[in-house]
Amino acid sequence: MSSQKPIVELAGVGKTFRGPEGEIVALDGIDISIKKGDIFGVIGMSGAGKSTLVRCINLLERPTQGKVFFDGQELTAMTAPKLRQARRSISMIFQQFNLLMQKTCLKNVCFPMEIAGVKPSEAKKRAMELLNIVGLPDKANAYPAQLSGGQKQRVAIARALASDPQVLLCDEATSALDPTTTRSILALIKDINRRLGITAVIITHEMAVIEEICTHVAILDEGKAVEIGMVEEIFSNPKTEAARKLVFPDGLPVSHLKSERVVRIVFNGGTSYEPLIASLAIDCGVKVNILGADTKNVGGKAFGNMLIGLPNDPNEAQKALNYLKSKKDITAEEVTDYNE
Amino acid sequence: MSEFFSSPAMQNFIAILQDAIAILKSETAMGIWETLYSTVLSTLFAYIIGLPLGVLLVTGEKGGVRPLPKCLMSALNFVVNILRSVPFLILMIVVLPLSRFILGTSIGTKALIIPLVIAAFPFIARMVESSLRETDKGVIEAAQSMGASPFLIVWKVMLPEAKPSLISGATIALTTIMGYGAMAGIIGGGGLGKIAINYGYYRFKAIVMWAAVILLVILVQIFQSVGTRLAVKSDKRIT
Ligand SMILES: Nc1ncnc2c1ncn2[C@@H]1O[C@H](COP(=O)(O)OP(=O)(O)O)[C@@H](O)[C@H]1O
Ligand SMILES: [Mg+2]
């Protein structure tokens, strides 16, 4: 699906706000490259700089450092009219939907085309098609105030598609919605990505959103992109403290059973833990103690972390360790400082 | 009964009443027409200046859709504040020479339009400003993200989104200007204000004065209720 060509590229992007209380560094040296067709997630705690980052992509916020490229062209070097032209290929949806409240859904969807000078009759026809795509053909003449949150976001998505964009930026697009509606909106975005080949950038503070649809993810912490990569790589083996906090928000649950030797097993998307423990018992005749586990199901594969306590018998412990290390789908390493 | 009507006091009252009715008959239609005409025209001209000015006050500030130099914004705000703080009666007297210069006369309904416009446009600019500030920042941002120019954002987003509030504001402007216009009767303006002041104040014909005042009140009521109804009806946020 994804080709090698980056559609969005941030090179050394920094943003410093100058406020009455001094300077706030919202972004610091961000290098991100998003390829065509990707669903790229950006996750971080509140205040990490996610919104600022996504707003730097279409230059709603002008970076104080670095360059932003879209489809090979430098946005940060464009004149205002050129930039407005480029923005038509980068659509955006928002947490608060931001629909025109005094206009019908149809008029809302027509709006980007109106700006671009599309003939009204043509715009109307296209808008009806788009409302169909998002599943709201019967709401054409309703006003946004008459719709539910999920329906509003669907209209906003239809509006975002009206300018035939290459990129769809979503800033906490599902954060005002309940879990079921969130899932259906995410499914719609995924569908649009697949069918229309539109690259999506998903900003969220919710792990579940990333798990649900993203191919790539960047973890943002205090204005820095601390980890960037494939979702499975980052989630199966979070290297930084910020990433670990996001992946395991409650920390690793720890049992109070004492074991001399402790092993950390990281699941990389192969087997999940139940069959593993079972086969340990069956294949080696060793019973281990699960001290804590936090595994997640990402796209049907298991990811996560588990701590197990090895038996106190040195032979059995070694046997179990060797067995675990021989497994391809997982990485196992002994934790030496567990009991300290 | 006939004794009562033929008493001197009653005779006197009937004479006053007849006089008042005669005056009202000959003057009311013209008075209403002059009041409406000066009010509507002044409001129109005041909006021609006040609306763009109100838009600039919002779009031109730091963080607006089309920021203007700070010194220009300060100058605009200064002019608006100064004009707003001069009492209308004084403004009227100061401005009358300008009426003579532009229209060739400083009395009558036409001459009145100039001071009314000058008094009203800064006030209208402020009302437009406050209506436009109500527009959701997010919606403006959405339009920006679609590549809308500042002009299109004003024309297609800010003004239409603020429509109900702008209509309410226009209603207030219209009724306020009508009140100012009545005050101008003192310096020779026309309309119902002139009738009230000329007859009621200078010639002690209280009935005529009260009749003119009541007509003014009725006109204000009509404008206000029509305006309110239009504002509510145009607001699509209410379902
Ligand atoms: N317009 C602004 N002026 C000043 N500070 C801002 C502005 N926008 C964001 N910030 C600051 O930048 C930091 C990052 O904000 P934001 O990008 O909104 O974070 P997030 O979306 O991850 O919650 C915060 O500390 C915030 O207070
Ligand atoms: Mg945010």
XYZ file of C-alpha atoms and ligand atoms in Angstrom:
607
model
C 0.000 0.000 0.000
C 2.539 2.611 1.013
C 5.099 3.698 -1.536
C 8.466 5.081 -0.620
C 7.782 8.709 -1.449
C 7.186 10.958 1.558
C 4.104 13.129 1.219
C 4.706 15.089 4.408
C 8.112 15.871 5.753
C 9.079 17.873 8.803
C 12.752 18.754 8.991
C 14.058 20.104 12.271
C 10.722 21.697 13.070
C 10.579 23.706 16.275
C 7.942 25.997 17.666
C 8.404 28.391 20.529
C 5.475 30.412 21.828
C 6.273 33.741 23.354
C 3.721 34.447 26.038
C 3.432 36.772 28.995
C 4.870 34.059 31.223
C 7.936 33.687 29.042
C 8.737 31.231 26.320
C 7.071 27.879 25.856
C 8.903 25.400 23.691
C 6.017 23.425 22.212
C 8.066 21.578 19.601
C 11.769 20.905 19.487
C 13.718 19.506 16.553
C 11.010 17.349 15.044
C 12.068 15.189 12.106
C 9.182 13.207 10.747
C 8.640 11.765 7.323
C 5.218 10.427 6.411
C 4.904 8.278 3.325
C 2.033 8.219 0.882
C -0.731 5.884 1.950
C 0.374 5.581 5.561
C -1.873 6.025 8.532
C 0.512 7.867 10.753
C -0.331 8.262 14.408
C 1.024 10.870 16.770
C 0.476 10.085 20.407
C 1.455 11.881 23.551
C 0.206 13.192 26.831
C -1.856 16.346 27.012
C 0.386 19.346 26.369
C 3.042 17.270 24.616
C 2.680 19.403 21.505
C 0.515 17.160 19.321
C -1.871 19.856 18.166
C 0.977 22.220 17.511
C 2.692 19.522 15.482
C -0.297 18.795 13.287
C -0.974 22.501 12.836
C 2.587 22.914 11.656
C 1.915 20.459 8.842
C -0.550 22.795 7.128
C 1.086 25.865 8.615
C -1.919 26.975 10.634
C 0.937 27.399 13.054
C 4.164 28.648 11.542
C 7.198 26.814 12.940
C 9.831 29.054 14.452
C 12.482 26.630 13.220
C 12.893 24.099 10.475
C 11.109 23.345 7.257
C 7.872 21.673 6.276
C 7.509 19.892 2.959
C 4.362 18.684 1.293
C 4.673 16.447 -1.763
C 8.238 17.618 -2.260
C 7.437 21.334 -2.080
C 8.543 23.471 0.816
C 5.445 24.958 2.426
C 7.462 27.146 4.734
C 8.899 28.974 1.715
C 5.600 29.585 -0.091
C 3.810 32.881 -0.594
C 0.383 33.175 1.020
C -1.629 32.466 -2.178
C 0.557 29.457 -3.026
C 0.163 28.143 0.493
C -3.628 28.483 0.306
C -3.518 26.497 -2.913
C -1.429 23.774 -1.257
C -3.730 23.644 1.755
C -6.541 22.423 -0.484
C -4.655 19.139 -0.734
C -4.271 18.861 3.040
C -7.636 18.532 4.726
C -8.200 18.630 8.423
C -10.815 17.406 10.864
C -11.114 18.505 14.461
C -12.227 17.354 17.883
C -14.993 19.975 17.932
C -15.972 19.263 14.293
C -15.915 22.984 13.424
C -18.846 22.888 11.049
C -20.576 26.044 9.893
C -23.535 26.112 12.245
C -25.678 28.385 10.087
C -25.358 26.207 7.006
C -26.916 22.877 6.089
C -24.762 19.762 5.907
C -24.871 19.924 2.121
C -23.683 23.547 2.148
C -20.964 22.608 4.620
C -19.670 19.918 2.300
C -19.919 22.303 -0.661
C -17.898 24.903 1.205
C -14.330 23.877 0.242
C -15.471 23.632 -3.371
C -17.076 27.065 -3.133
C -13.729 28.427 -1.991
C -11.969 26.684 -4.837
C -14.409 28.155 -7.351
C -16.148 24.945 -8.374
C -19.470 25.520 -10.161
C -22.338 25.349 -7.611
C -24.240 22.667 -9.502
C -21.157 20.493 -9.743
C -20.275 21.104 -6.109
C -23.742 20.072 -5.022
C -23.552 16.844 -6.970
C -20.157 15.976 -5.543
C -21.308 16.899 -2.031
C -24.204 14.480 -2.316
C -21.807 11.712 -3.362
C -19.590 12.475 -0.384
C -22.490 12.469 2.047
C -23.263 9.055 0.623
C -19.717 7.866 1.228
C -19.889 8.879 4.881
C -23.313 7.303 5.232
C -25.451 10.414 5.691
C -27.295 10.965 2.413
C -30.518 11.789 4.246
C -28.963 14.579 6.309
C -28.174 16.865 3.367
C -30.674 19.503 4.414
C -30.257 19.147 8.169
C -28.302 21.711 10.154
C -25.323 20.587 12.262
C -27.190 21.417 15.469
C -29.615 18.632 14.592
C -26.921 15.945 14.396
C -25.185 13.736 16.933
C -21.448 14.045 17.514
C -20.640 11.073 15.329
C -22.825 12.395 12.523
C -21.186 15.808 12.776
C -17.775 14.209 12.421
C -18.994 12.295 9.360
C -20.131 15.546 7.768
C -16.750 17.046 8.648
C -15.040 14.097 6.971
C -17.218 14.512 3.868
C -16.261 18.185 3.851
C -12.602 17.290 4.246
C -12.805 14.990 1.227
C -14.495 17.604 -0.951
C -11.244 19.161 -2.088
C -9.802 15.780 -3.185
C -7.018 15.974 -0.624
C -3.899 13.849 -0.508
C -3.591 14.069 3.240
C -6.191 14.032 5.992
C -5.079 15.529 9.299
C -7.158 14.435 12.288
C -6.603 16.326 15.535
C -8.260 14.309 18.312
C -11.052 13.647 15.833
C -12.635 10.993 18.021
C -11.900 12.399 21.451
C -15.359 13.916 21.842
C -17.077 10.672 20.871
C -18.120 7.552 22.747
C -16.177 4.304 22.155
C -18.643 2.795 19.680
C -18.852 5.959 17.605
C -15.078 6.307 17.823
C -14.671 2.866 16.335
C -17.047 3.605 13.472
C -15.329 6.907 12.660
C -11.928 5.185 12.734
C -13.272 2.490 10.442
C -14.438 5.217 8.063
C -10.998 6.847 8.077
C -9.361 3.485 7.458
C -11.765 2.834 4.606
C -11.026 6.224 3.057
C -7.315 5.533 3.385
C -7.666 2.199 1.646
C -10.133 3.146 -1.049
C -8.955 6.624 -1.935
C -5.302 6.215 -1.004
C -5.432 9.263 1.230
C -2.619 9.502 3.748
C -3.950 10.044 7.253
C -2.244 11.707 10.188
C -4.004 10.785 13.413
C -3.387 12.856 16.511
C -4.577 11.257 19.709
C -3.857 10.763 23.359
C -5.565 7.380 23.281
C -3.563 4.252 22.749
C -6.631 2.417 21.481
C -6.927 4.733 18.487
C -3.359 4.006 17.404
C -3.843 0.270 17.888
C -7.017 0.347 15.880
C -5.840 1.894 12.636
C -2.306 3.260 12.526
C 0.562 1.766 10.567
C 3.203 4.122 11.920
C 3.425 6.081 15.112
C 5.453 8.885 16.601
C 5.553 9.310 20.341
C 5.691 12.906 21.384
C 6.933 13.924 24.783
C 7.477 17.512 25.879
C 7.820 18.695 22.316
C 10.214 15.987 21.209
C 9.509 12.990 19.031
C 11.087 10.402 21.293
C 10.224 7.337 19.210
C 9.125 6.970 15.603
C 8.472 3.762 13.736
C 6.089 0.988 12.827
C 3.344 0.626 15.387
C 4.241 -2.982 16.154
C 7.907 -2.214 16.712
C 7.286 0.697 19.007
C 4.568 -1.019 21.000
C 6.284 -4.321 21.413
C 9.465 -2.796 22.617
C 9.005 0.696 23.982
C 12.455 2.085 24.648
C 11.766 5.395 26.306
C 10.041 6.172 29.554
C 7.408 8.274 27.735
C 6.610 5.413 25.385
C 6.361 2.916 28.236
C 3.975 5.173 30.093
C 1.711 5.312 27.075
C 1.872 1.650 26.251
C 1.459 0.540 29.854
C -0.396 3.396 31.504
C -0.808 1.558 34.792
C 2.721 0.276 34.880
C 3.458 -3.427 34.849
C 1.317 -5.175 37.396
C 3.615 -6.924 39.780
C 2.899 -9.985 41.837
C 4.271 -10.291 45.335
C 5.427 -13.845 44.883
C 9.160 -13.990 45.304
C 11.294 -15.540 42.656
C 15.057 -15.635 42.528
C 15.290 -15.076 38.814
C 12.928 -13.012 36.717
C 12.593 -12.917 32.950
C 11.022 -10.228 30.856
C 9.311 -11.532 27.763
C 8.433 -9.166 24.980
C 5.826 -10.273 22.460
C 6.450 -9.100 18.939
C 3.182 -10.013 17.359
C 3.559 -13.767 17.040
C 2.157 -15.971 19.713
C 0.311 -14.619 22.707
C 1.070 -15.561 26.256
C -1.413 -18.272 27.087
C -0.090 -20.885 24.609
C 3.453 -19.959 25.568
C 3.002 -20.708 29.247
C 1.153 -23.857 28.343
C 3.925 -25.106 26.078
C 6.536 -24.282 28.697
C 4.763 -26.659 31.003
C 4.211 -29.294 28.352
C 7.525 -29.127 26.455
C 9.889 -28.660 29.394
C 7.787 -29.702 32.315
C 8.506 -26.401 33.999
C 5.953 -24.353 35.807
C 6.612 -20.642 35.862
C 5.116 -17.880 37.872
C 3.495 -14.958 36.042
C 4.503 -11.867 38.001
C 2.878 -9.386 35.730
C 1.652 -9.023 32.208
C 0.445 -6.300 29.966
C -0.233 -7.584 26.535
C -2.303 -5.985 23.857
C -3.974 -7.164 20.760
C -2.913 -5.010 17.839
C -4.441 -5.945 14.518
C -4.955 -9.538 15.653
C -1.395 -9.969 16.922
C -0.168 -9.923 20.470
C 2.174 -7.242 21.677
C 3.358 -6.450 25.083
C 5.398 -7.304 27.986
C 5.324 -10.009 30.586
C 7.383 -10.697 33.655
C 7.719 -14.277 34.777
C 9.443 -15.730 37.753
C 11.575 -18.789 37.059
C 11.478 -21.804 39.358
C 13.937 -21.685 42.226
C 15.587 -24.921 41.070
C 18.623 -23.752 39.001
C 18.342 -26.570 36.437
C 14.688 -25.994 35.782
C 15.232 -22.257 35.622
C 17.966 -22.646 33.030
C 15.834 -25.042 31.023
C 12.933 -22.596 30.947
C 15.185 -19.705 30.036
C 16.765 -21.621 27.160
C 13.356 -22.609 25.926
C 12.103 -19.031 25.988
C 15.223 -17.752 24.259
C 14.826 -20.305 21.503
C 11.399 -18.991 20.584
C 11.369 -16.812 17.464
C 8.286 -14.699 18.144
C 9.389 -13.359 21.457
C 12.428 -11.867 23.061
C 13.310 -12.982 26.533
C 15.886 -11.410 28.768
C 16.666 -11.892 32.363
C 15.905 -8.986 34.643
C 18.703 -8.694 37.124
C 17.456 -5.863 39.274
C 13.927 -7.085 39.843
C 14.259 -8.024 43.466
C 16.158 -4.952 44.501
C -74.822 67.205 30.779
C -74.911 70.104 28.371
C -74.116 72.310 31.290
C -70.956 70.330 31.845
C -69.901 70.684 28.216
C -70.686 74.368 28.163
C -68.679 75.142 31.273
C -65.769 77.469 30.428
C -63.155 74.969 31.539
C -64.561 72.283 29.324
C -64.927 74.677 26.439
C -61.297 75.529 26.814
C -60.254 71.868 26.894
C -62.239 71.052 23.797
C -60.594 73.919 21.994
C -57.158 72.633 22.966
C -58.059 69.148 21.866
C -59.378 70.349 18.537
C -56.253 72.380 18.024
C -54.069 69.382 18.839
C -56.015 67.141 16.487
C -55.723 69.693 13.729
C -51.958 69.956 14.240
C -51.523 66.196 14.389
C -53.641 65.758 11.271
C -51.508 68.098 9.266
C -48.119 67.099 10.703
C -48.153 63.439 11.760
C -47.903 61.771 8.387
C -44.980 63.963 7.413
C -43.396 63.493 10.848
C -43.528 59.716 10.653
C -42.222 59.744 7.119
C -39.310 62.039 8.024
C -38.443 59.960 11.055
C -38.462 56.715 9.111
C -36.577 58.181 6.223
C -33.838 59.785 8.302
C -33.532 56.712 10.524
C -33.313 54.184 7.723
C -30.985 56.234 5.548
C -28.702 57.104 8.463
C -28.558 53.469 9.569
C -27.747 52.399 6.045
C -24.919 54.907 5.630
C -23.655 54.241 9.136
C -23.430 50.510 8.289
C -21.606 51.262 5.059
C -18.842 52.745 7.214
C -19.367 50.831 10.468
C -19.577 47.290 9.101
C -16.191 47.241 7.324
C -14.684 49.079 10.273
C -16.067 46.506 12.706
C -14.684 43.734 10.500
C -11.249 45.378 10.473
C -11.279 45.730 14.252
C -11.579 41.931 14.478
C -9.554 40.713 11.521
C -6.781 43.276 11.887
C -5.755 42.543 15.427
C -2.852 40.313 16.371
C -3.921 36.731 15.741
C -6.778 37.851 13.465
C -7.287 36.461 9.971
C -5.487 39.416 8.399
C -3.393 41.246 11.005
C -2.769 44.953 10.344
C 0.067 47.113 11.683
C -0.378 47.783 15.359
C -0.259 51.565 14.925
C -3.110 51.443 12.416
C -5.218 49.345 14.789
C -4.523 51.754 17.645
C -5.547 54.672 15.432
C -8.810 52.973 14.448
C -9.639 52.155 18.042
C -8.790 55.697 19.096
C -11.108 57.283 16.522
C -13.942 54.943 17.432
C -13.530 55.607 21.144
C -13.364 59.374 20.750
C -16.473 59.533 18.588
C -18.275 57.175 20.947
C -17.534 59.330 23.958
C -18.830 62.636 22.572
C -22.459 63.137 23.634
C -24.758 63.129 20.629
C -26.183 66.570 21.246
C -22.721 68.111 21.195
C -21.602 66.058 18.235
C -24.644 67.272 16.357
C -23.861 70.930 16.957
C -20.204 70.465 16.091
C -20.996 68.567 12.929
C -23.718 70.805 11.533
C -21.273 73.026 9.621
C -20.189 69.872 7.856
C -23.804 69.297 6.821
C -23.891 72.773 5.363
C -20.703 72.041 3.496
C -21.811 68.695 2.088
C -25.535 69.202 1.632
C -25.766 72.956 1.468
C -28.085 73.139 4.469
C -27.724 72.674 8.192
C -31.401 72.345 9.049
C -34.095 69.852 8.169
C -34.234 66.123 7.870
C -31.575 65.776 5.235
C -29.034 67.789 7.211
C -29.718 65.537 10.161
C -28.412 62.483 8.372
C -24.793 63.572 8.557
C -24.525 63.907 12.355
C -26.575 60.756 12.767
C -24.194 58.788 10.569
C -21.159 60.176 12.345
C -22.630 59.402 15.738
C -23.793 55.935 14.755
C -20.993 54.386 12.735
C -18.495 54.005 15.617
C -21.213 52.466 17.739
C -22.156 50.139 14.878
C -18.502 49.237 14.355
C -18.298 48.155 18.002
C -21.468 46.109 17.743
C -20.298 44.398 14.561
C -16.973 43.776 16.281
C -18.601 42.074 19.232
C -20.891 39.993 16.975
C -17.938 38.786 14.938
C -15.929 37.933 18.023
C -18.581 35.401 18.880
C -17.700 33.331 15.813
C -16.108 30.109 16.827
C -12.339 30.282 16.363
C -12.367 26.655 15.305
C -14.640 27.329 12.352
C -12.350 30.101 11.143
C -9.433 27.735 11.547
C -11.255 25.080 9.528
C -11.763 27.590 6.716
C -8.095 28.554 6.877
C -7.117 24.922 6.661
C -9.189 24.677 3.467
C -7.177 27.480 1.907
C -9.782 30.246 2.212
C -8.426 33.771 1.790
C -9.017 36.337 4.539
C -11.678 37.999 2.401
C -13.533 34.727 1.894
C -13.282 33.943 5.587
C -14.969 37.240 6.417
C -17.522 37.008 3.641
C -18.377 33.322 3.751
C -17.681 32.361 7.361
C -17.598 35.203 9.873
C -20.500 37.288 8.587
C -22.870 34.364 7.824
C -22.052 32.627 11.111
C -22.723 35.843 13.028
C -25.922 36.613 11.139
C -28.383 36.286 14.042
C -26.198 38.439 16.256
C -25.701 40.995 13.464
C -29.463 41.231 12.973
C -29.962 41.827 16.703
C -27.278 44.480 16.547
C -28.895 46.167 13.545
C -32.174 46.301 15.433
C -30.498 48.041 18.333
C -28.740 50.401 15.921
C -31.974 51.276 14.140
C -33.889 52.048 17.329
C -30.998 53.986 18.846
C -30.623 56.074 15.717
C -34.335 56.767 15.787
C -33.930 58.058 19.322
C -30.977 60.256 18.314
C -33.002 61.566 15.385
C -35.795 62.622 17.715
C -33.283 64.493 19.832
C -32.224 66.382 16.737
C -35.609 68.100 16.714
C -33.962 70.593 19.081
C -31.623 71.925 16.466
C -34.059 71.921 13.620
C -34.105 68.327 12.503
C -37.401 67.028 11.166
C -39.630 64.126 12.072
C -41.600 63.248 15.175
C -38.887 64.714 17.375
C -39.420 68.118 15.825
C -43.181 67.900 16.408
C -42.684 66.961 20.044
C -40.200 69.713 20.726
C -41.741 72.505 18.653
C -45.249 72.076 19.960
C -44.782 70.430 23.288
C -41.770 72.256 24.596
C -41.820 75.637 22.909
C -45.594 76.131 22.654
C -46.806 74.152 25.637
C -49.029 71.869 23.631
C -48.612 68.806 25.810
C -51.121 66.665 23.933
C -49.251 67.070 20.683
C -45.990 66.258 22.404
C -47.304 63.118 24.028
C -48.911 61.975 20.805
C -45.550 62.347 19.017
C -43.761 60.503 21.807
C -46.268 57.675 21.722
C -45.849 57.361 17.972
C -42.081 57.136 18.463
C -42.509 54.440 21.069
C -44.778 52.478 18.740
C -42.263 52.719 15.900
C -39.451 51.508 18.169
C -41.602 48.605 19.346
C -42.376 47.565 15.788
C -38.722 47.658 14.719
C -37.634 45.824 17.833
C -40.106 42.985 17.600
C -39.578 42.484 13.880
C -35.809 42.517 14.439
C -35.931 40.058 17.297
C -38.150 37.716 15.332
C -35.825 37.834 12.319
C -32.777 37.185 14.490
C -34.327 34.159 16.150
C -35.654 32.794 12.895
C -32.310 33.108 11.140
C -30.432 31.224 13.853
C -29.948 27.597 12.821
C -28.225 26.638 16.048
C -31.650 26.518 17.688
C -33.518 23.413 16.756
N -1.124 29.690 20.919
C -0.367 29.301 21.955
N 0.251 30.205 22.726
C 1.026 29.831 23.756
N 1.260 28.559 24.104
C 0.665 27.606 23.377
C -0.175 27.917 22.265
N -0.631 26.756 21.734
C -0.095 25.763 22.468
N 0.681 26.268 23.457
C 1.461 25.486 24.437
O 2.225 24.547 23.735
C 2.224 23.303 24.401
C 1.701 22.211 23.491
O 0.335 22.428 23.250
P -0.535 21.505 22.299
O 0.184 21.359 20.997
O -1.902 22.049 22.250
O -0.510 20.126 23.085
P -1.408 18.819 22.915
O -2.240 18.984 21.691
O -0.423 17.710 22.811
O -2.218 18.693 24.151
C 1.403 23.492 25.653
O 2.298 23.756 26.712
C 0.568 24.690 25.352
O 0.272 25.396 26.520
Mg -4.343 18.997 21.395
